[in-house]
PDB file of N, CA and C in Angstrom:
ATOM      1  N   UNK A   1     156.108 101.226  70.245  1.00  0.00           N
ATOM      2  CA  UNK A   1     154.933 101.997  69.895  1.00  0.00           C
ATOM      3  C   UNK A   1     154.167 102.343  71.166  1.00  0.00           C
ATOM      4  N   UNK A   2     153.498 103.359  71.436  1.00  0.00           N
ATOM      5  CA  UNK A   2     153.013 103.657  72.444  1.00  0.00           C
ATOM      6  C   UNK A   2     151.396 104.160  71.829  1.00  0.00           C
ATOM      7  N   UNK A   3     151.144 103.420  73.134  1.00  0.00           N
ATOM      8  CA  UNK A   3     149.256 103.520  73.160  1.00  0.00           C
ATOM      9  C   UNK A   3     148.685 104.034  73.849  1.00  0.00           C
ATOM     10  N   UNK A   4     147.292 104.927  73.496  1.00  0.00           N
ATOM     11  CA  UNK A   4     146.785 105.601  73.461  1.00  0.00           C
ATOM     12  C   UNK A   4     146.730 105.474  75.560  1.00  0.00           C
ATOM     13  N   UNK A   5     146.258 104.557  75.705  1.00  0.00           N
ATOM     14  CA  UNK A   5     145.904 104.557  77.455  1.00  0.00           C
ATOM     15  C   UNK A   5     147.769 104.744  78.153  1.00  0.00           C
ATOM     16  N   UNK A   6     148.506 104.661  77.291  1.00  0.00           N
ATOM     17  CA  UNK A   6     150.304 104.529  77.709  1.00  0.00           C
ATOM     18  C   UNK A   6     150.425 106.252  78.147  1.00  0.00           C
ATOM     19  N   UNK A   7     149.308 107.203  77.289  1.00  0.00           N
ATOM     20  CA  UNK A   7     149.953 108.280  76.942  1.00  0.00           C
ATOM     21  C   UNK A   7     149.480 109.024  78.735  1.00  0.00           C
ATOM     22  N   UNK A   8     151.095 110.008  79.164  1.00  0.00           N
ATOM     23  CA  UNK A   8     150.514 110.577  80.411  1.00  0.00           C
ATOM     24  C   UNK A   8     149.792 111.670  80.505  1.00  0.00           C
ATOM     25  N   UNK A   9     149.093 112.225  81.286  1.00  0.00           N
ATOM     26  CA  UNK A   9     148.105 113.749  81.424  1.00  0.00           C
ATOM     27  C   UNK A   9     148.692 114.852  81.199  1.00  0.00           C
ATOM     28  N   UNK A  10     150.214 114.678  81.312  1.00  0.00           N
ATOM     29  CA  UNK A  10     150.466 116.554  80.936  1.00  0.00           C
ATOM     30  C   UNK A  10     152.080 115.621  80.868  1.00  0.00           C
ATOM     31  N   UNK A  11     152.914 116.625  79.643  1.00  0.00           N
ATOM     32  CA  UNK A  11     154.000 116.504  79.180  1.00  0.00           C
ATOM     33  C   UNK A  11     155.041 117.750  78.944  1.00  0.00           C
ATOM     34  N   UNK A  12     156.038 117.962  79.714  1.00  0.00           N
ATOM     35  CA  UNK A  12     156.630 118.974  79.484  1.00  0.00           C
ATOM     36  C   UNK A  12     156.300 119.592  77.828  1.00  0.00           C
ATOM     37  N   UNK A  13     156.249 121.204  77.929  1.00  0.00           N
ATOM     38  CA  UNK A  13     156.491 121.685  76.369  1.00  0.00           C
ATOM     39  C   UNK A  13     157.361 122.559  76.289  1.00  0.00           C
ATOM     40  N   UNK A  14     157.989 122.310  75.050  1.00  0.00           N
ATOM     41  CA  UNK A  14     158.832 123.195  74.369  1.00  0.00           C
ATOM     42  C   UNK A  14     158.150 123.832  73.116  1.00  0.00           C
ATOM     43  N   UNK A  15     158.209 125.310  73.737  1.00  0.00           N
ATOM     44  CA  UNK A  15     157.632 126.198  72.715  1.00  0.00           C
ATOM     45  C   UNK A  15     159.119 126.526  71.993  1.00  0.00           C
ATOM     46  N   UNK A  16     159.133 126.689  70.301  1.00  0.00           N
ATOM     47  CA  UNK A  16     159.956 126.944  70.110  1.00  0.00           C
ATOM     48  C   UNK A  16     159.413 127.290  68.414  1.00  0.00           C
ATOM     49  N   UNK A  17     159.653 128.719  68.112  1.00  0.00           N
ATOM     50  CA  UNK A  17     159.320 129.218  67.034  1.00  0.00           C
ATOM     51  C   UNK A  17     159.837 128.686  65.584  1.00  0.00           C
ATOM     52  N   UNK A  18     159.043 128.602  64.411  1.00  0.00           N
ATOM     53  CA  UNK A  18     159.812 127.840  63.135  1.00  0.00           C
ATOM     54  C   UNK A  18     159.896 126.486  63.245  1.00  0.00           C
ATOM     55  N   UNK A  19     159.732 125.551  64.402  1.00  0.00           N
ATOM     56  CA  UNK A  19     160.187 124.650  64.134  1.00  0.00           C
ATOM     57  C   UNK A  19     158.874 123.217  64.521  1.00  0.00           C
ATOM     58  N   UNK A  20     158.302 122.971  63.969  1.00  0.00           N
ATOM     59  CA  UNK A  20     157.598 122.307  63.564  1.00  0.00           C
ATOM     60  C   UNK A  20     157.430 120.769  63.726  1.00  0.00           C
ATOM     61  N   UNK A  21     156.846 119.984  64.387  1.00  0.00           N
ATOM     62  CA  UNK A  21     156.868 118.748  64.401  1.00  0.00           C
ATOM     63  C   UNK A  21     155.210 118.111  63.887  1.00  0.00           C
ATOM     64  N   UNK A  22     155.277 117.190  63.243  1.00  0.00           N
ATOM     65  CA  UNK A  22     153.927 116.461  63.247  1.00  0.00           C
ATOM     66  C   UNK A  22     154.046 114.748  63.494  1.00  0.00           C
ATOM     67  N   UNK A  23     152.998 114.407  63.648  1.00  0.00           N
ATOM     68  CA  UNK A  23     152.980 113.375  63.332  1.00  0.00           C
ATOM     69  C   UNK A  23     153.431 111.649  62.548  1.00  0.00           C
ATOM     70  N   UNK A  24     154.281 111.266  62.883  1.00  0.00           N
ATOM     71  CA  UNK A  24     154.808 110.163  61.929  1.00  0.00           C
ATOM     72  C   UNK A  24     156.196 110.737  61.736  1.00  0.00           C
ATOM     73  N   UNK A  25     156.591 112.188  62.148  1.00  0.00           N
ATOM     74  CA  UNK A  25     157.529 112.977  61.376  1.00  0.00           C
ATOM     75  C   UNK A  25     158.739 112.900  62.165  1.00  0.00           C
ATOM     76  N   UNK A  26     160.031 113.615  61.940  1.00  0.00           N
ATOM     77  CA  UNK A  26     160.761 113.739  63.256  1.00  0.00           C
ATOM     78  C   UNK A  26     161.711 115.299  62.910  1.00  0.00           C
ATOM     79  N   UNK A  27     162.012 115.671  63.854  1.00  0.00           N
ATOM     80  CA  UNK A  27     162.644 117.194  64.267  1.00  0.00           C
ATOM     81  C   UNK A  27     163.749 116.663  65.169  1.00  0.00           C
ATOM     82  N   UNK A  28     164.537 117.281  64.424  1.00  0.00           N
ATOM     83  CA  UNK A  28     166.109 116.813  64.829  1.00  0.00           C
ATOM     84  C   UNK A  28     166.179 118.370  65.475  1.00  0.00           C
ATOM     85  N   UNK A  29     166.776 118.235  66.984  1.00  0.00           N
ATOM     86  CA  UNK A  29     167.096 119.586  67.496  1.00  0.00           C
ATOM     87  C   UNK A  29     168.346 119.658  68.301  1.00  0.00           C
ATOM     88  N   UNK A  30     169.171 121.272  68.436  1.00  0.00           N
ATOM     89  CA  UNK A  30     169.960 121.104  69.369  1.00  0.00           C
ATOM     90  C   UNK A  30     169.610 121.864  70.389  1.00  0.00           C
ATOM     91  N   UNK A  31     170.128 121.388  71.981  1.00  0.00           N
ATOM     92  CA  UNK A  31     169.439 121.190  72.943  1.00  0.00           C
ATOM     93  C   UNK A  31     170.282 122.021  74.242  1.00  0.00           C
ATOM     94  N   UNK A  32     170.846 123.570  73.998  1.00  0.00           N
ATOM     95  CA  UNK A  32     171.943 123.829  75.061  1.00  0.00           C
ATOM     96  C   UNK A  32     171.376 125.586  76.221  1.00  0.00           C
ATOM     97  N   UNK A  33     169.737 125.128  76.053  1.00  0.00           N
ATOM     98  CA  UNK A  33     170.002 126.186  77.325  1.00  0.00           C
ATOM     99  C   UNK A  33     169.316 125.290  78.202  1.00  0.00           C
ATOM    100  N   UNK A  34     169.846 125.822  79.737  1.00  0.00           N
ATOM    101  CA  UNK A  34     170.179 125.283  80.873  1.00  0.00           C
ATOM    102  C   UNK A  34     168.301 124.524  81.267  1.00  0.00           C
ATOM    103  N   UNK A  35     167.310 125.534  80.832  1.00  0.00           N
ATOM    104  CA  UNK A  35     166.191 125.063  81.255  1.00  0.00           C
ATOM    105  C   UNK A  35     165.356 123.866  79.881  1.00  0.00           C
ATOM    106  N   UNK A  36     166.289 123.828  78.994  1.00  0.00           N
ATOM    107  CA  UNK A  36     165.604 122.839  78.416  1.00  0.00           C
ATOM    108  C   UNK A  36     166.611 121.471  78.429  1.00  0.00           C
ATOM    109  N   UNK A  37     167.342 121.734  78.815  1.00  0.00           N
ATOM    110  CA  UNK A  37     168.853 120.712  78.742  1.00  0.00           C
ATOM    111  C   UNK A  37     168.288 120.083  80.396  1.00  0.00           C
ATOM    112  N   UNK A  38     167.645 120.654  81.526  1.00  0.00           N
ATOM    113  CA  UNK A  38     166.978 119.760  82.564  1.00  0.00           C
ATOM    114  C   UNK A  38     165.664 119.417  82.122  1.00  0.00           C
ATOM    115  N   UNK A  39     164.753 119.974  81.045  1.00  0.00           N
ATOM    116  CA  UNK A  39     163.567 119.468  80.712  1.00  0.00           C
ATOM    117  C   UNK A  39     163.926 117.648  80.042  1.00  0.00           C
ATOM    118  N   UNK A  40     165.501 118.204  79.394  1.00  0.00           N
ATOM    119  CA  UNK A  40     165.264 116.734  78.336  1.00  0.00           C
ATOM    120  C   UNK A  40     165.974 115.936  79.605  1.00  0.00           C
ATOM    121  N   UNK A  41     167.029 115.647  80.576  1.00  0.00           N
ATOM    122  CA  UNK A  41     167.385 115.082  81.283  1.00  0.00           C
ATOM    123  C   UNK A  41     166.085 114.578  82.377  1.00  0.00           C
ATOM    124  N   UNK A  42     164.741 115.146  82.315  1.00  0.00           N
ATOM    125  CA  UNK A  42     163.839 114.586  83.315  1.00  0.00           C
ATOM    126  C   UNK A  42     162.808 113.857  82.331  1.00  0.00           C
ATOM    127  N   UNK A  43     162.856 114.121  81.397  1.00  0.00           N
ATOM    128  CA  UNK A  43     162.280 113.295  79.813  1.00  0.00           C
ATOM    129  C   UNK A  43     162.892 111.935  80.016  1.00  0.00           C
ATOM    130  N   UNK A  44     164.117 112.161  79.767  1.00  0.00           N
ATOM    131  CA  UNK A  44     164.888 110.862  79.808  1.00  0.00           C
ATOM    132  C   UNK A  44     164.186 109.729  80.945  1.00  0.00           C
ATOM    133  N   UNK A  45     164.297 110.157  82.000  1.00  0.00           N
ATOM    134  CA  UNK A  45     164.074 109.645  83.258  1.00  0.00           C
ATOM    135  C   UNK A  45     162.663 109.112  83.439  1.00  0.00           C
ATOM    136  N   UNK A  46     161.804 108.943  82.210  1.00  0.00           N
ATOM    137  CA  UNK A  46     160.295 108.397  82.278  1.00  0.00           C
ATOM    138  C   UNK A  46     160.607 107.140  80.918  1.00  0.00           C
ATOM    139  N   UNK A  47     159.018 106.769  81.352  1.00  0.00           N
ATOM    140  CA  UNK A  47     159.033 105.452  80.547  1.00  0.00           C
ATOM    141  C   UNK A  47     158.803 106.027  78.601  1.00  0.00           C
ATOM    142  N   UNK A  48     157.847 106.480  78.871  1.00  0.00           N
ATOM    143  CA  UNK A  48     157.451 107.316  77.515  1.00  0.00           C
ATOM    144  C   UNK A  48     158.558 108.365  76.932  1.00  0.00           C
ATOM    145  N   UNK A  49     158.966 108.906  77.334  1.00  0.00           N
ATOM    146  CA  UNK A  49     160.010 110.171  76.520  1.00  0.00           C
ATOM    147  C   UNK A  49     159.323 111.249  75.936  1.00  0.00           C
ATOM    148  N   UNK A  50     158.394 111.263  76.450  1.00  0.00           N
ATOM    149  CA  UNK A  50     157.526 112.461  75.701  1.00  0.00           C
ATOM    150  C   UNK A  50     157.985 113.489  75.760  1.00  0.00           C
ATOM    151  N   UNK A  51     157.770 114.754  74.859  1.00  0.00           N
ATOM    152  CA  UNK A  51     158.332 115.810  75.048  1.00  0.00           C
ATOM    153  C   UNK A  51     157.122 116.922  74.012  1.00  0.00           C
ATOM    154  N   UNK A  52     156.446 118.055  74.362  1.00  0.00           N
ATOM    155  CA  UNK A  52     155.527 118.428  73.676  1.00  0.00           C
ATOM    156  C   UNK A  52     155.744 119.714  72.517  1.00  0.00           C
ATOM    157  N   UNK A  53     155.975 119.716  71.421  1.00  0.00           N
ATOM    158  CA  UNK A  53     156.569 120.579  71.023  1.00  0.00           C
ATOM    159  C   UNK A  53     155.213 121.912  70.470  1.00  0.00           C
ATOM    160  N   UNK A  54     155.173 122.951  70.356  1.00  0.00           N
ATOM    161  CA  UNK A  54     154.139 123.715  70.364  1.00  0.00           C
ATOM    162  C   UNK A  54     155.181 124.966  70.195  1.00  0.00           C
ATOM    163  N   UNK A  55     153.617 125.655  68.981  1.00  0.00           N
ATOM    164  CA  UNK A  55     154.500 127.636  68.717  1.00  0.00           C
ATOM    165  C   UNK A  55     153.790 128.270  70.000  1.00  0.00           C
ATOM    166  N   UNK A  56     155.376 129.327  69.803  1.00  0.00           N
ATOM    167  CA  UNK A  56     154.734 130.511  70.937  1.00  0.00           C
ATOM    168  C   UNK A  56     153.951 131.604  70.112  1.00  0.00           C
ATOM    169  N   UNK A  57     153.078 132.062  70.791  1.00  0.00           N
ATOM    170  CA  UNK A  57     152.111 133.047  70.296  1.00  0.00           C
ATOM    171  C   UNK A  57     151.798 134.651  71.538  1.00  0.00           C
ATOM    172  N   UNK A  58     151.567 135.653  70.572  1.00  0.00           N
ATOM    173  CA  UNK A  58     151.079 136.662  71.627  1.00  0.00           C
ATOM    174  C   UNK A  58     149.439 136.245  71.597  1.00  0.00           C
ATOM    175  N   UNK A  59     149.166 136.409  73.366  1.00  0.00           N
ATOM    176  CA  UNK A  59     147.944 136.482  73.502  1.00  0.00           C
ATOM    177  C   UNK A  59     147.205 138.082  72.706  1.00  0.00           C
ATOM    178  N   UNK A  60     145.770 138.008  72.760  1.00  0.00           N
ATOM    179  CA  UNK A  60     145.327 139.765  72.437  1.00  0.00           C
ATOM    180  C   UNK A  60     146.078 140.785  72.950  1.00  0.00           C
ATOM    181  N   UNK A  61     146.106 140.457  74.633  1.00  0.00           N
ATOM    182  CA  UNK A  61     146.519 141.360  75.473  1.00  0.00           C
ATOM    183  C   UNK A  61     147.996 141.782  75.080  1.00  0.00           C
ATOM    184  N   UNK A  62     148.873 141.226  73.995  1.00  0.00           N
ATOM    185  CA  UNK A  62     150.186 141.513  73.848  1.00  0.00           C
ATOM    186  C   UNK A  62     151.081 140.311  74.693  1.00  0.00           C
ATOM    187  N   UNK A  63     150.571 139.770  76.083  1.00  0.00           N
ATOM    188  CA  UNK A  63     151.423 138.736  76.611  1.00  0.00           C
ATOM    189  C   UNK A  63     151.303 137.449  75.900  1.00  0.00           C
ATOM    190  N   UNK A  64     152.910 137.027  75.960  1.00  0.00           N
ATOM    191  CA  UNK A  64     153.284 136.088  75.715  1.00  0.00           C
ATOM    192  C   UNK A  64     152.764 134.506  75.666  1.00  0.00           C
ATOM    193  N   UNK A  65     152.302 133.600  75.514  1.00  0.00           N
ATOM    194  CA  UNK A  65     151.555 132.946  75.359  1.00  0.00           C
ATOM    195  C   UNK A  65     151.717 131.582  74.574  1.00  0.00           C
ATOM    196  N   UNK A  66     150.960 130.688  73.943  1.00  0.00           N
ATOM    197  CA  UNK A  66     151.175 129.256  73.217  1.00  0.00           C
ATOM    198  C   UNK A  66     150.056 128.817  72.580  1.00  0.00           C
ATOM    199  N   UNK A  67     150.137 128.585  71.471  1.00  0.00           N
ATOM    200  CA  UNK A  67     149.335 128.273  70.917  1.00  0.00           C
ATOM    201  C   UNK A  67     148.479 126.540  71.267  1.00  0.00           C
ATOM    202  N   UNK A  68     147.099 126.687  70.676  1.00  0.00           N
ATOM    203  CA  UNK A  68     146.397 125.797  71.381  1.00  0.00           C
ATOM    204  C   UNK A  68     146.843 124.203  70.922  1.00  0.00           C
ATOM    205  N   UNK A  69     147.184 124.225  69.710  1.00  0.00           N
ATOM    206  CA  UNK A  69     147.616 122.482  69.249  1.00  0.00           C
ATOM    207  C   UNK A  69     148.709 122.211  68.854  1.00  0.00           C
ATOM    208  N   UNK A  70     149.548 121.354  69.655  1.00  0.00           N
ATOM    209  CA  UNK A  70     151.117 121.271  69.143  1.00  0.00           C
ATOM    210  C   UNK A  70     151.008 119.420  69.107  1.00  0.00           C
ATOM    211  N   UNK A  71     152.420 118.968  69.382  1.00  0.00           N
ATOM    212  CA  UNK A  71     152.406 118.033  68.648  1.00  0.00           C
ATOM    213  C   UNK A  71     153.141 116.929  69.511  1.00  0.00           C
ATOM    214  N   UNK A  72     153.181 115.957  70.320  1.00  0.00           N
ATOM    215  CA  UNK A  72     153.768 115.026  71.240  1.00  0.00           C
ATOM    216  C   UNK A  72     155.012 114.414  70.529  1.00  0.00           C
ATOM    217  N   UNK A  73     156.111 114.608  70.757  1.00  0.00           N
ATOM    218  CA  UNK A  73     157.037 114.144  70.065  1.00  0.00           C
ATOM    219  C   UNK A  73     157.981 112.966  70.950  1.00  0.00           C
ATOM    220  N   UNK A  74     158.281 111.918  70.824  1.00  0.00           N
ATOM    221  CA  UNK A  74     159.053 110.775  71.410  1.00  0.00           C
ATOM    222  C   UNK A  74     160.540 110.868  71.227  1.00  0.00           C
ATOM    223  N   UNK A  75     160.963 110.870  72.080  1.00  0.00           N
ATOM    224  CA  UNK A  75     162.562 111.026  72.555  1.00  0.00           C
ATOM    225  C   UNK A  75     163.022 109.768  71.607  1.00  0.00           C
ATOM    226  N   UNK A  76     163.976 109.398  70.255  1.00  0.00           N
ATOM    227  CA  UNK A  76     164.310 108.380  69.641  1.00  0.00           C
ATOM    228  C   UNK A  76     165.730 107.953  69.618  1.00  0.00           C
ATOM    229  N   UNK A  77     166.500 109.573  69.537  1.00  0.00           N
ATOM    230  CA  UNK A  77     167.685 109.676  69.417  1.00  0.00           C
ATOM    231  C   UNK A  77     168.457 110.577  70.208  1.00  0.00           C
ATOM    232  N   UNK A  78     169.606 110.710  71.049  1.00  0.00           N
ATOM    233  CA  UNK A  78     170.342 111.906  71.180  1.00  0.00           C
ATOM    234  C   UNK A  78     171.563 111.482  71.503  1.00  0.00           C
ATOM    235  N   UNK A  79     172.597 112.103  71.132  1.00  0.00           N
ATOM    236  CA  UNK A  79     173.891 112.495  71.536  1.00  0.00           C
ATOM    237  C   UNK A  79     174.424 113.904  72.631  1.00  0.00           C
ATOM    238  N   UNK A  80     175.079 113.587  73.616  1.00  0.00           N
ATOM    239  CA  UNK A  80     175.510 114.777  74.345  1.00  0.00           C
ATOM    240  C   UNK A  80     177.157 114.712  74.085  1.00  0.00           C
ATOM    241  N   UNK A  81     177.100 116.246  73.495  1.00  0.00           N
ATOM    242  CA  UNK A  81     178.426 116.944  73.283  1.00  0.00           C
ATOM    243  C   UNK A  81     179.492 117.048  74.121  1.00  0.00           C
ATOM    244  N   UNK A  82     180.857 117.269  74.602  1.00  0.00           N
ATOM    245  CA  UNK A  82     181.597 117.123  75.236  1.00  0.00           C
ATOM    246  C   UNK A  82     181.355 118.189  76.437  1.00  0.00           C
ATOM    247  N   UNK A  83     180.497 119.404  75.846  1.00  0.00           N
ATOM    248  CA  UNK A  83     180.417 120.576  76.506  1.00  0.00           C
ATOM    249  C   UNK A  83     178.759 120.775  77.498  1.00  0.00           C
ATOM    250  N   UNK A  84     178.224 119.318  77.458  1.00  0.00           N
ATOM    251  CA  UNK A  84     177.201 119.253  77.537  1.00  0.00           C
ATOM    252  C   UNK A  84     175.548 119.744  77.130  1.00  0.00           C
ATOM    253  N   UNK A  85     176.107 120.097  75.912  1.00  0.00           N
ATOM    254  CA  UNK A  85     174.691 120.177  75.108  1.00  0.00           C
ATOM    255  C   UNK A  85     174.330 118.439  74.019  1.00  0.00           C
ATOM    256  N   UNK A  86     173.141 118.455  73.928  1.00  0.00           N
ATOM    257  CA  UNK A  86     172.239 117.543  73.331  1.00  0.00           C
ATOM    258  C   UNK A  86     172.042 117.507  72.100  1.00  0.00           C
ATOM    259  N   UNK A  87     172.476 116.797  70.988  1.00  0.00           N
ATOM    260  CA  UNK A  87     172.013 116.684  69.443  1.00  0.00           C
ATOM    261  C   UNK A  87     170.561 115.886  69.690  1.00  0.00           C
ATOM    262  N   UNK A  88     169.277 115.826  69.939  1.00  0.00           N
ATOM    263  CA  UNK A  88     167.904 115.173  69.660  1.00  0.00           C
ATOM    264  C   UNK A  88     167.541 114.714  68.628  1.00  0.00           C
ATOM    265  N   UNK A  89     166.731 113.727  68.168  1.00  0.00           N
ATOM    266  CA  UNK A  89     165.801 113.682  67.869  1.00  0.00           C
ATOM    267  C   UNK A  89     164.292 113.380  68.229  1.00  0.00           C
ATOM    268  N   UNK A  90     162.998 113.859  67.616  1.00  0.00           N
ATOM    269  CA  UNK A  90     161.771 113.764  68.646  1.00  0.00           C
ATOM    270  C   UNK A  90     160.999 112.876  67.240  1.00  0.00           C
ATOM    271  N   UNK A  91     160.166 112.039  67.638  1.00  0.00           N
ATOM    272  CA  UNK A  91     159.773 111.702  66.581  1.00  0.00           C
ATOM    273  C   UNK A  91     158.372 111.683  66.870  1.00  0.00           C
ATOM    274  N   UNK A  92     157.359 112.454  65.858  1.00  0.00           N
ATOM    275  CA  UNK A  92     156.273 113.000  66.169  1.00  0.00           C
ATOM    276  C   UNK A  92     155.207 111.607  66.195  1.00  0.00           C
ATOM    277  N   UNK A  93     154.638 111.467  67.755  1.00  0.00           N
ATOM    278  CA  UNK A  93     153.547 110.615  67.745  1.00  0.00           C
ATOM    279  C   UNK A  93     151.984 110.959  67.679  1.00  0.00           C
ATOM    280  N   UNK A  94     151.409 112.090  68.138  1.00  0.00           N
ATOM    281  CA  UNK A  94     150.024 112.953  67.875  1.00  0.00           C
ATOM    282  C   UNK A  94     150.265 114.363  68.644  1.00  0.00           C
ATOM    283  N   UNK A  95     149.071 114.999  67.678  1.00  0.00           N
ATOM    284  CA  UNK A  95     148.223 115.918  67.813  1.00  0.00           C
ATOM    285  C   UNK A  95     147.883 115.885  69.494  1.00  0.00           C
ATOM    286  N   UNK A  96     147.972 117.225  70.100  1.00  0.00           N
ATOM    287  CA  UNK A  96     147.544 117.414  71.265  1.00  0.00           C
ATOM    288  C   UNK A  96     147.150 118.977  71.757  1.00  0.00           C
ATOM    289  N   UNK A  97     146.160 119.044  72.498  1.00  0.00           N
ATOM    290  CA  UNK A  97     145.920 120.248  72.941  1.00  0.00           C
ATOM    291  C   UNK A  97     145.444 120.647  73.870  1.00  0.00           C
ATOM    292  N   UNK A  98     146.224 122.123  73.950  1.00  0.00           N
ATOM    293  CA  UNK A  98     146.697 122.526  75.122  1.00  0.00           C
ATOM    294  C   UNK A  98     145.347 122.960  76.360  1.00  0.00           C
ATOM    295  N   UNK A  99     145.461 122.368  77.528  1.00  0.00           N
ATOM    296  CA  UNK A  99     143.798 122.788  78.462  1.00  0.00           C
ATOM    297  C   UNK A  99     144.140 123.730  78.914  1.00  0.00           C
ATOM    298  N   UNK A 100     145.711 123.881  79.601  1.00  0.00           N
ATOM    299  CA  UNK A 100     146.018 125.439  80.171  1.00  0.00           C
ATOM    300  C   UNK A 100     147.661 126.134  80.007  1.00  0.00           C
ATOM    301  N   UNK A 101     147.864 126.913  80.457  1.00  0.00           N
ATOM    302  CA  UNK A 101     149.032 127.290  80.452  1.00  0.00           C
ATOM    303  C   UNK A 101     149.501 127.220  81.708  1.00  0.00           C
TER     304      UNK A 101
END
């Protein structure tokens, strides 16, 4: 279980549309482009496993953007494929939001 003073100041995010994590919950994902397949390999490599999951959004201006509250999810489970992609699971520990982009 991880506590509240455990948790670090900024956590990689994965914006990723439809797919939803909360709290208590878990999001099983697969894991095979090159910039999120080194996000989860430097995940691995910490004490916590955090990983931040959050929707993408258009700003007013039309650019691309993230919405303000996504969801801290804990590295619980994964398998890597022969071809080197990642079966995950994240298992949702809190509510978090975003100070910048």
């Amino acid at each position: 279980m991880i506590k509240l003073g455990d948790l670090p100041d900024s956590i990689p995010l994965f914006p990723l549309s439809g797919a939803l994590l909360l709290p208590r919950g878990k999001l099983p994902l697969h894991i095979f482009e090159p910039r999120y397949l080194q996000m989860l390999e430097d995940c691995m490599k910490t004490r916590q496993r955090l990983i931040g999951m959050i929707q993408p959004r258009r700003h007013h201006d039309g650019q691309p953007g993230l919405c303000q509250i996504g969801c801290a999810g804990r590295l619980t489970a994964f398998s890597e494929t022969e071809d080197g992609r990642y079966m995950i699971t994240l298992s949702g520990i809190s509510r978090f939001r975003l100070r910048e982009e």
